[in-house]
Each structure stands twice: as C-alpha cells, then as structure tokens.
Coordinates of C-alpha atoms and ligand atoms in Angstrom, one line a residue:
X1 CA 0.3 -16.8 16.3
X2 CA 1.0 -13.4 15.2
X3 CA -1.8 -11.3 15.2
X4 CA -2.2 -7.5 13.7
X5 CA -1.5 -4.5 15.9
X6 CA -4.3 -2.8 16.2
X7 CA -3.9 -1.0 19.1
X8 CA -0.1 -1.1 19.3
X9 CA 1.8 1.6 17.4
X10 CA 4.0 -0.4 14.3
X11 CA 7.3 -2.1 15.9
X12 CA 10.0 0.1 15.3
X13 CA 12.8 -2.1 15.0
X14 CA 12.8 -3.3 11.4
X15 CA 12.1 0.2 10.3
X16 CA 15.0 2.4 8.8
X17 CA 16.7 4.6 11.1
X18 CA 14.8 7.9 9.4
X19 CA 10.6 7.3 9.9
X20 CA 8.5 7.3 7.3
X21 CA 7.6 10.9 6.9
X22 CA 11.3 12.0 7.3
X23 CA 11.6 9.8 4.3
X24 CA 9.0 11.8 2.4
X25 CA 10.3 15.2 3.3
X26 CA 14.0 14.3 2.7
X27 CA 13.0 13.3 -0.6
X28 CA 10.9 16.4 -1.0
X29 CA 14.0 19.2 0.0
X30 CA 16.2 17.4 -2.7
X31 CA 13.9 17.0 -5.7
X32 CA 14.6 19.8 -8.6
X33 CA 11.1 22.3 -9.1
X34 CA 10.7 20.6 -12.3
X35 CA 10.5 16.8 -11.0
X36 CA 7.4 18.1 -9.1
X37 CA 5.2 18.4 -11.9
X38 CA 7.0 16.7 -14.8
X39 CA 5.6 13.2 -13.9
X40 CA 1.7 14.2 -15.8
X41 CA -0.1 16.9 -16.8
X42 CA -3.0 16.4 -14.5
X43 CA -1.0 16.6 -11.6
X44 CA -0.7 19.3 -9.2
X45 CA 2.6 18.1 -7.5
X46 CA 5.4 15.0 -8.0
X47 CA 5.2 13.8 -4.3
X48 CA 7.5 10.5 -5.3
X49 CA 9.4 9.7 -8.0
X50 CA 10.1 6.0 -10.0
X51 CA 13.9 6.4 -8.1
X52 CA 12.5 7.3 -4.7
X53 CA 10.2 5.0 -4.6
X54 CA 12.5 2.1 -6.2
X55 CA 14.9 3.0 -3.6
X56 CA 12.5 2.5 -0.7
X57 CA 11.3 -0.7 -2.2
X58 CA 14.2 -2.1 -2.1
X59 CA 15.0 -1.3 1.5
X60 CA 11.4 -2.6 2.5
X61 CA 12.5 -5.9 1.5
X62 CA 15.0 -6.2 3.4
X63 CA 13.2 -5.3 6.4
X64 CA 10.9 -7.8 5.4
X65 CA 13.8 -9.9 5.1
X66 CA 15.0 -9.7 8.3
X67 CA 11.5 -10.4 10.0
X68 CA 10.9 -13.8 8.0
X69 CA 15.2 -14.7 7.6
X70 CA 14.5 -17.9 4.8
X71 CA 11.4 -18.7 5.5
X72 CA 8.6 -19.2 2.9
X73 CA 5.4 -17.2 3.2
X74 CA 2.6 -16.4 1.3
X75 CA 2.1 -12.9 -0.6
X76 CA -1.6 -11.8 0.0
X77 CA -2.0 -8.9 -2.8
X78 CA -4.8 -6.5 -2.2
X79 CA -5.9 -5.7 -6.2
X80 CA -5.9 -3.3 -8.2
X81 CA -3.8 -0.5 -6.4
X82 CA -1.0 -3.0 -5.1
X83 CA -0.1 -4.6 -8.5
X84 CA 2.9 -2.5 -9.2
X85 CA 4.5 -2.4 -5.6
X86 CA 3.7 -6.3 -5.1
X87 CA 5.0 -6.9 -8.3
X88 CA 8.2 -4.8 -7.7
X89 CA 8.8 -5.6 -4.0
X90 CA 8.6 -9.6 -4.8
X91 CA 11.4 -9.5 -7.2
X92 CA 13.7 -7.9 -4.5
X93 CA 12.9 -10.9 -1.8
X94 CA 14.6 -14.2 -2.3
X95 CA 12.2 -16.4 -0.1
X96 CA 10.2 -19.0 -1.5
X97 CA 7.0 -17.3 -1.8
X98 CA 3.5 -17.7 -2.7
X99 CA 1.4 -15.1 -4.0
X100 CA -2.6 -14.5 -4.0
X101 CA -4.6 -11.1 -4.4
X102 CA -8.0 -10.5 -2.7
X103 CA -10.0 -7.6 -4.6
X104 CA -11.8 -5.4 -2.5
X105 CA -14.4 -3.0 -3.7
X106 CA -12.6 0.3 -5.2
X107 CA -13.3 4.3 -4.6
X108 CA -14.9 4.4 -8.2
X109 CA -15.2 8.1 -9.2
X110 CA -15.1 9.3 -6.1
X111 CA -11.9 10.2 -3.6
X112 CA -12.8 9.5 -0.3
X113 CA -13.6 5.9 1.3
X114 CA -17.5 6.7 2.4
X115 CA -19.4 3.1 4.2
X116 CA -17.6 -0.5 4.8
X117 CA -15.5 -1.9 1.7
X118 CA -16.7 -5.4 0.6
X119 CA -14.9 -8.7 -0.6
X120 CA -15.4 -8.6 -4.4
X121 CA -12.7 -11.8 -4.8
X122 CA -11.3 -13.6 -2.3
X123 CA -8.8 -16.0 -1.5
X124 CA -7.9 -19.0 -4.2
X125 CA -4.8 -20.6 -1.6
X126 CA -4.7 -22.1 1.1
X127 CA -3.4 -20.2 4.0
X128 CA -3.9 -22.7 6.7
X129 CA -0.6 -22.5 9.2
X130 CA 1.2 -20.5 6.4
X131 CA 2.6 -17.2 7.0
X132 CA 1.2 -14.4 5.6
X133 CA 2.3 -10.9 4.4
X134 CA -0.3 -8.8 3.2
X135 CA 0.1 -6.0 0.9
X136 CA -1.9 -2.7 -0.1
X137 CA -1.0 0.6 -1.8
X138 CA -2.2 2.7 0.9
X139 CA -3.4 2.9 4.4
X140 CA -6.3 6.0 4.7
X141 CA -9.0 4.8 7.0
X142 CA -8.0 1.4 7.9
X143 CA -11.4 -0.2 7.4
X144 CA -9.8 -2.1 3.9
X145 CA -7.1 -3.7 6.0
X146 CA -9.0 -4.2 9.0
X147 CA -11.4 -5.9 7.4
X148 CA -9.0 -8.5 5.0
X149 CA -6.4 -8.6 8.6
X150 CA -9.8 -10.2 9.7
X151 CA -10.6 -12.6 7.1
X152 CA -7.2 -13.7 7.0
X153 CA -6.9 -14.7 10.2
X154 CA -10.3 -16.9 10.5
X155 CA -8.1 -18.9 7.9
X156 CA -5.5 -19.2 11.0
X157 CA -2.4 -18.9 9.2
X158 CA 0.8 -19.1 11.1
X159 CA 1.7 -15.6 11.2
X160 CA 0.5 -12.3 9.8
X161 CA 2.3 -9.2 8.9
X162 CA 0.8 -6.3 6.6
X163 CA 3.1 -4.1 4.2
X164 CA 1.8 -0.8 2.5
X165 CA 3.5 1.8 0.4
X166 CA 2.0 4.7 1.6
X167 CA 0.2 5.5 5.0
X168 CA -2.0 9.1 5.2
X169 CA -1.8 8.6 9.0
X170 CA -4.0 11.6 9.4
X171 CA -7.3 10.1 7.9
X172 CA -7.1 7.1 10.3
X173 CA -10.6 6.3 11.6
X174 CA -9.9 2.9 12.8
X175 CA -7.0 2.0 15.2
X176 CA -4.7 -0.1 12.9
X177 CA -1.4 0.4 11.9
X178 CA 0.7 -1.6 9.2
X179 CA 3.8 -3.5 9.9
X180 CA 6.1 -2.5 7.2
X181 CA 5.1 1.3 5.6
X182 CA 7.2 3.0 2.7
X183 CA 6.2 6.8 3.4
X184 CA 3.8 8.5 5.1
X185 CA 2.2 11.1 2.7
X186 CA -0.1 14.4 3.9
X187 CA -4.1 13.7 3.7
X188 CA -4.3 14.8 -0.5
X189 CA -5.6 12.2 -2.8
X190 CA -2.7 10.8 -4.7
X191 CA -2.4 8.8 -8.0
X192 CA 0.4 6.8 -10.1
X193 CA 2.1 3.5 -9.1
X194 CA -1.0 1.3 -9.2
X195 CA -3.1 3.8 -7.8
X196 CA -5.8 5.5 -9.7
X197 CA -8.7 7.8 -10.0
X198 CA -11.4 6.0 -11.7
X199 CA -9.0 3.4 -13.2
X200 CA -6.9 6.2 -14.8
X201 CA -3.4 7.1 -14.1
X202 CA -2.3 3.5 -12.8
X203 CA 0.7 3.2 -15.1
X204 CA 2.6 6.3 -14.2
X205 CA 6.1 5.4 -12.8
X206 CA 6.0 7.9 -9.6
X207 CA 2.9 9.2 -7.3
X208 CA 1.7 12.7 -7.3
X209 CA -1.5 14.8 -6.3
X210 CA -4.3 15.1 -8.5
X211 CA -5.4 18.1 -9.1
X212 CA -8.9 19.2 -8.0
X213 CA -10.3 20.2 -11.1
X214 CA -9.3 16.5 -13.0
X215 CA -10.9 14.4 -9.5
X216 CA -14.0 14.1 -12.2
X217 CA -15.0 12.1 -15.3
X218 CA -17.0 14.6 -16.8
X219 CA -15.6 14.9 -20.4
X220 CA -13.7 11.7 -20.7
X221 CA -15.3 9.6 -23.9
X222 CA -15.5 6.1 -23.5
X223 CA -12.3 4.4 -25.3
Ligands
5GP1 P1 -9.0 2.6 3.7 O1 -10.0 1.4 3.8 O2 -7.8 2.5 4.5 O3 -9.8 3.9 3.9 O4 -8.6 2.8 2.2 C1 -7.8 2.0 1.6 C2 -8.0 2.0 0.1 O5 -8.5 3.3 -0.4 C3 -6.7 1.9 -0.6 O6 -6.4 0.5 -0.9 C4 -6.9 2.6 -1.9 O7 -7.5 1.8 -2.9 C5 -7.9 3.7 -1.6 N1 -7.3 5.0 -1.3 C6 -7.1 5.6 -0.2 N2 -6.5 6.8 -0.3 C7 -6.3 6.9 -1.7 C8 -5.6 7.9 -2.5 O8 -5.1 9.0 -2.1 N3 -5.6 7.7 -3.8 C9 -6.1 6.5 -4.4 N4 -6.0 6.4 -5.7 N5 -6.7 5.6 -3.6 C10 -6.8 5.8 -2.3
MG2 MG1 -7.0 -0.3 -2.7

C-alpha cells in the first residue's frame, strides 16, 4: 500500500518540467501591473489569476492522470477551502471517481494555524481497499494533512496520494510534503479560490494577498 511521504521529498516525475515556484514567478514576470491588484479592493497584490490557475489545473490532472491511468479512486475533499479546486480539478479527470469531503476545524478570524486542527466531519464512504486522493487548498504547517493522511489510512485504503493547490513550503513545521502541488507561494496569508478570511473572499476567481489592515472583522455588520 501506498503510504504518504513524509520524510521523502515529493516524487518528481509526474511534476511539470518547471517546479512549482518557477511556475509562480513565471506567472508573476508576465502579468500586466494592473492584474496585480484588479482582482479586489482588499487586496494588496494578485498573486494568481482565474487563467493561471485554470491553466495549472488542468495540467494537474493530467499528472494525476498518469499516476492512476483508468483506474477509479476516491476524491477525499478537505472543506471549505478545497470546494472550488476539487470542484474544478474533477471535471478535467475522466476516471470513474468517487468523492467525499472531511471538514476540519478552520483559522476563524485569525491567520495563522496556532494548536492541533480537529475532525469537525468525517468520512460518509467507505474507503476500505479503494484508492484515495486527497485534496486541500493549501499546505502551511502540515499538521491538517498529517493529521487526515492519518485517519485515512487506519481505513486501509488501497493507495493514498494527496493534491494541493498551493504549498507555503517555508511555514512547514511538520515533515510532509504533498504528492501533486499547483504553486508554491511566499509565507503571506492569501485569499480567493475557496480560501477565505473569516468566511469572506471565498468566491473571487484568482488568489491574492490580503492586506494587513483588512486581516480583522472589526467593522463588518452582520448580514
Ligand atoms: P496547516 O495545517 O498545513 O498549517 O494548514 C492548512 C490549512 O490552513 C489550510 O487548509 C487552510 O485552511 C489554512 N491556511 C493556511 N494558510 C492559509 C492562507 O494563507 N490563507 C487561508 N485563507 N488559509 C490558510
Ligand atoms: Mg483548509
């Protein structure tokens, strides 16, 4: 059975030929000034865009393609923050697939993990002997996808692999690494594309950087 890496660095072979953070830089140099900071008011810089992104989704897929060739396997969704790129990255893979989503307990109003994330909702399928692909937003500490890699596998499925859009490499306090990764992005607290601050800014169609002064509710009216 396939178990996570965490010790070993993420196989290289099914990544593109450019890593991750090439990616994110490429994208950067290109991008017009006004792209940067035309995606919301309350952000202090564009660091992806709805094409980038939908770009890279699609060529996640068919790295995730390649690993699984027609197999089926089970989607393991971790909610909220993964809606959007779960939802997006499915309807690029042909597979039969299954799909389930494990909640975990969120940030809140603040921007940085602090103590162990719980199980708010677990698992309604059963994974038994199935292969599994689990899927965040992001990779920051590792404890959230340490934590469900474990959980997951005391089900003993036949295979796990773990996807995320974004990995902040730097903030990593627990030796994991993910299998599949989109783009590795600089330690800043990010929002947009299912992820949010305090359930805000969820539906915008690229990621940015929030700035400072707006990482607080003070003000906002209930609505
Ligand atoms: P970890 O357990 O790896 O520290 O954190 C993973 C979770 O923290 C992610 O699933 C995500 O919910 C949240 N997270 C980490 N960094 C960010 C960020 O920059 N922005 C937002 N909105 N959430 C983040
Ligand atoms: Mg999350």
């Amino acid at each position: 059975m396939r178990r996570p890496n965490f010790r070993r660095a993420r196989r290289t072979e099914k990544l593109p030929a450019a890593p991750p953070s090439v990616w994110l830089a490429a994208s950067l140099a290109v991008m017009p000034k006004s792209k940067r900071t035309s995606l919301h008011p309350d952000l202090a810089e564009v660091l992806l865009t709805e094409a980038q992104i939908k770009r890279r989704v699609k060529s996640i897929a068919r790295e995730i393609k390649a690993a699984y060739g027609d197999s089926e396997f089970t989607i393991i969704s971790l909610i909220n923050g993964a809606v959007l790129f779960t939802a997006d990255l499915m309807r690029e893979i042909d597979n039969p697939v299954r799909l389930d989503c494990i909640r975990v307990s969120s940030y809140g109003t603040k921007t940085k993990s602090i103590g162990t994330p719980q199980i708010i909702h677990s698992l309604t399928l059963d994974i038994k002997k199935r292969h599994v692909l689990l899927i965040d937003d992001i990779l920051d500490t590792g404890k959230t996808l340490k934590l469900v890699s474990e959980l997951i596998l005391k089900l003993h499925p036949a295979s796990l692999r773990t996807c995320v859009l974004l990995d902040k490499k730097a903030r990593r306090e627990v030796p994991i690494e993910a299998d599949f990764v989109g783009f590795e992005i600089p330690d800043k607290f990010v929002v947009g594309y299912g992820l949010d601050f305090a359930e805000r800014y969820r539906n915008l169609s690229g990621i940015g950087v929030l700035k400072p002064e707006k990482q607080t509710t003070a003000g906002w009216s209930a609505g």
